[in-house]
Amino acid sequence: MEIPYRDDEDFDRRGSYSPEEAAEPLKRLNSSMEGSRVASFKDSRLEPVRPARVRENTPSFWQRFLARVQAFKDFLSVHYCPFLDNISATVFLIIIIVIILALLAIIAIVVALAAASSKKQEPHSLLQMQRTHTNWPHVEGENPLSLKLVSSKALLPPNVSFCDGFGFSCTSLPSLVIGTLQRCDGVVDCPDGSDEVGCKVCQTVFSCNVASSRNKPAHLVCLRGSSISDGVKDCADNSDESRFRRKKCAEEEFRCHGTDVCLPSELLCDGDAHCRGGEDELQCEGKCRTGSRWCDLSKRCIPKWQICDGITNCADGTDEKNCSCRECSGNGKALCKNSKICLDRSRICDGIVDCPNGDDESQCPGSCPRPPSYIMDRDMLLCSDGRYYNRKYACSGLLKQCQDKCSNCDLEVAFTCKNNKCIPRASVCDGLNDCGDSSDEEDCGCAAMKKLGEVTQCGSASGNAVVKCIPASRRCDGYEDCPGGDDERNCDNCSGNPNAIYCNLTRTCYPSTKRCDGFEDCPNGIDEKDCTCEECGKQPYPMYMCSGSARCFPRSRVCSPFSRCPDATEIDKLFCANKARTSYFGL
C-alpha cells in the first residue's frame, strides 16, 4: 500500500541524507572541545589546579536534639509503649514538656498549701515582739509592734527552754508532742495511739509481740505492771498471762501475796507495781532499777515515765531535777537551763519563783525588777513555803506559813496576842479563842471597854442590837473592826490612820493593803490609780504590772480572757493570748 505525501518537494528536502552535511556539526563540536583542552592546559601551567569544594551538610543543634528525642522515643516504644511509634518526635517532645510543667505546678501547689496550713496552725492572737530590757518596754508610739504571729516562746525568760525539737509528734496531730519518756510507756497519749506504735525500745520492763492483722507482721507492745497476769490476753503468745504464773517460785523470785504470780528480780523496785497490792515496790531501800528514781520522802521508786514530766511526784521535787531536754520534752513542759529542773509550762511567768535564782520569772511581761537586797531584808520575810512576803502581809495574821517568822505584828491590820501570835483584828472579841491563850477575848464587854476610854458601838445587821464595842480611836482608821464595817463608813477623813485610803465618793476609809491590790474598792478607782512596782509588789499574791499604764492586777485575773489593762499594749495583749493558748492547747 502506497503512502500518500502531501508535498513531494518537502519530502525531497526532509528525507534526503548527505554525509557532508551531517559531518559539519560534529566537526564544530570537536573543534570546540579541542580549544577548551588547550586553554585548560595553558591555564594549568600558570596556576595549580584546585580541587572542587565539597558542600558539607552538618546537622543543626535542633536536628541533633530531635534525633536524641527520636532515639529515646524508639527505646520506649520497643520496651514499654508500642503506641509511641504512631507519633512524631516533635509531638513526643511536646508531651514530655507538658508533663514536666504539670509536675512543677503540682509541687508549687503542694508547697503553697503546706505553707498556708502551717500559718493556720499558728495562734492568730500572738504578736511579734522583742525583749529589750528587764521591764518589758512600752511599745505604743511611732513604731508599734506589727501584728505578726509568733511562737509563744517569745514570752520565755532567757534561761528557760521549751525544748523544741525533742519528743514525739502524734501522727494525726503533729502539733501534739509527747515527751520522749512517755513514748512507748504502755499508755496511749496520742489521739490515734501512734505513740505506742512502732516501738523498738519500751520504757516498761515487760514487752511482747502482738499480731495486728493477717497481712501485717507482729509488732512490739509495751505493757505496764497492771497488764501482767490480769486475766486479759495482750500478747500473741499469751506470755503476759502465763510467764509469771507457777505454783512454786524460784529462790530468786518474788511471790505476790496470795497469788501464784512469781516475779523476777528485774521487775522489782522499778516504780511500776506488778503485784495487785504493790508489795513488789516496797522495801527498795534506795535501790531502784531500770531507770526509775528513788524518792526519799515517800520511800518509793518513781517510774521512768514520771521522771522529768513537769509534775512533782516526789514532795522534794527530786523527780524533776537533773533533767535534759530529751527527758523534759513535749507540750506543756519547760526546762530551767541553769538548774536543769523540769516544770509545768503554766508555772513560767506566774509570779512564783520555781527555778533557783528566779530564772522562770526573769524578764517576764508584767513583772517588776527584783528589789535590792537591802530592801528585801527590810521589807520582806521568807516564810515556811519558801516564798518571800511583804512584812505587812506576813505579820497580818492572815498567812499561816508566816506565823512563826514575825517578831512584831502589823499594828494596822493585826492584833498581837499575849503569846506573840498575830491574828487579824477582825478576830478580836468574836467569841472564838483565836490566840490560843484567849487573850483576844479579854475585856470584850462594852462596860469593861468604856472604862478604858471612849468606845464605838457596833450594831447588828438589823441595827436593833449592839454586838460589839471598839475603842473610838479605831473609828475611821481604814480597818473594819465592826462585823458589818460600820466603823469605816460616813467618815469625814481617815485621821485615825495616815496610811489609810479615803474614798470621798462614799466617805469610806480603806486600809493601806487595799492600795494597788487589783480590785477597785472606791467607785472612781482612786485606790488603783498611779500604782508603782513597789506598791504592787507588796501583795501576797503574784501581780501583773501593765506595761502601758500605772495599773496592776493579780496575774490570775489580768486576762478575762482579754487583757484588763487600760489602753493595753501589744505586750499586755500578747501575755493574755499566750496564756489562753497554753491553757487551751497545752503548748
PDB file of C-alpha atoms in Angstrom, residues 87 93-94 136 175 211 259 301 322 354 382 443 463 482 495 523:
ATOM      1  CA  ILE A  87       3.602   9.897  66.965  1.00  0.00           C
ATOM      2  CA  LEU A  93       8.810  16.235  72.945  1.00  0.00           C
ATOM      3  CA  ILE A  94       5.777  18.471  73.479  1.00  0.00           C
ATOM      4  CA  TRP A 136       9.118  44.993 129.090  1.00  0.00           C
ATOM      5  CA  SER A 175       1.226  19.829 116.891  1.00  0.00           C
ATOM      6  CA  ALA A 211      -0.130  -9.650 115.592  1.00  0.00           C
ATOM      7  CA  THR A 259      -1.371 -15.300 144.271  1.00  0.00           C
ATOM      8  CA  CYS A 301      10.808   4.410 143.286  1.00  0.00           C
ATOM      9  CA  ASN A 322      18.832  16.890 136.757  1.00  0.00           C
ATOM     10  CA  ASP A 354      10.294  27.859 140.900  1.00  0.00           C
ATOM     11  CA  LEU A 382      10.977  34.301 153.882  1.00  0.00           C
ATOM     12  CA  ASP A 443     -12.247  42.820 178.106  1.00  0.00           C
ATOM     13  CA  GLY A 463     -29.407  47.732 163.627  1.00  0.00           C
ATOM     14  CA  CYS A 482     -17.227  46.039 163.317  1.00  0.00           C
ATOM     15  CA  SER A 495      -7.457  60.759 160.696  1.00  0.00           C
ATOM     16  CA  PRO A 523     -16.188  53.756 142.633  1.00  0.00           C
TER      17      PRO A 523
END
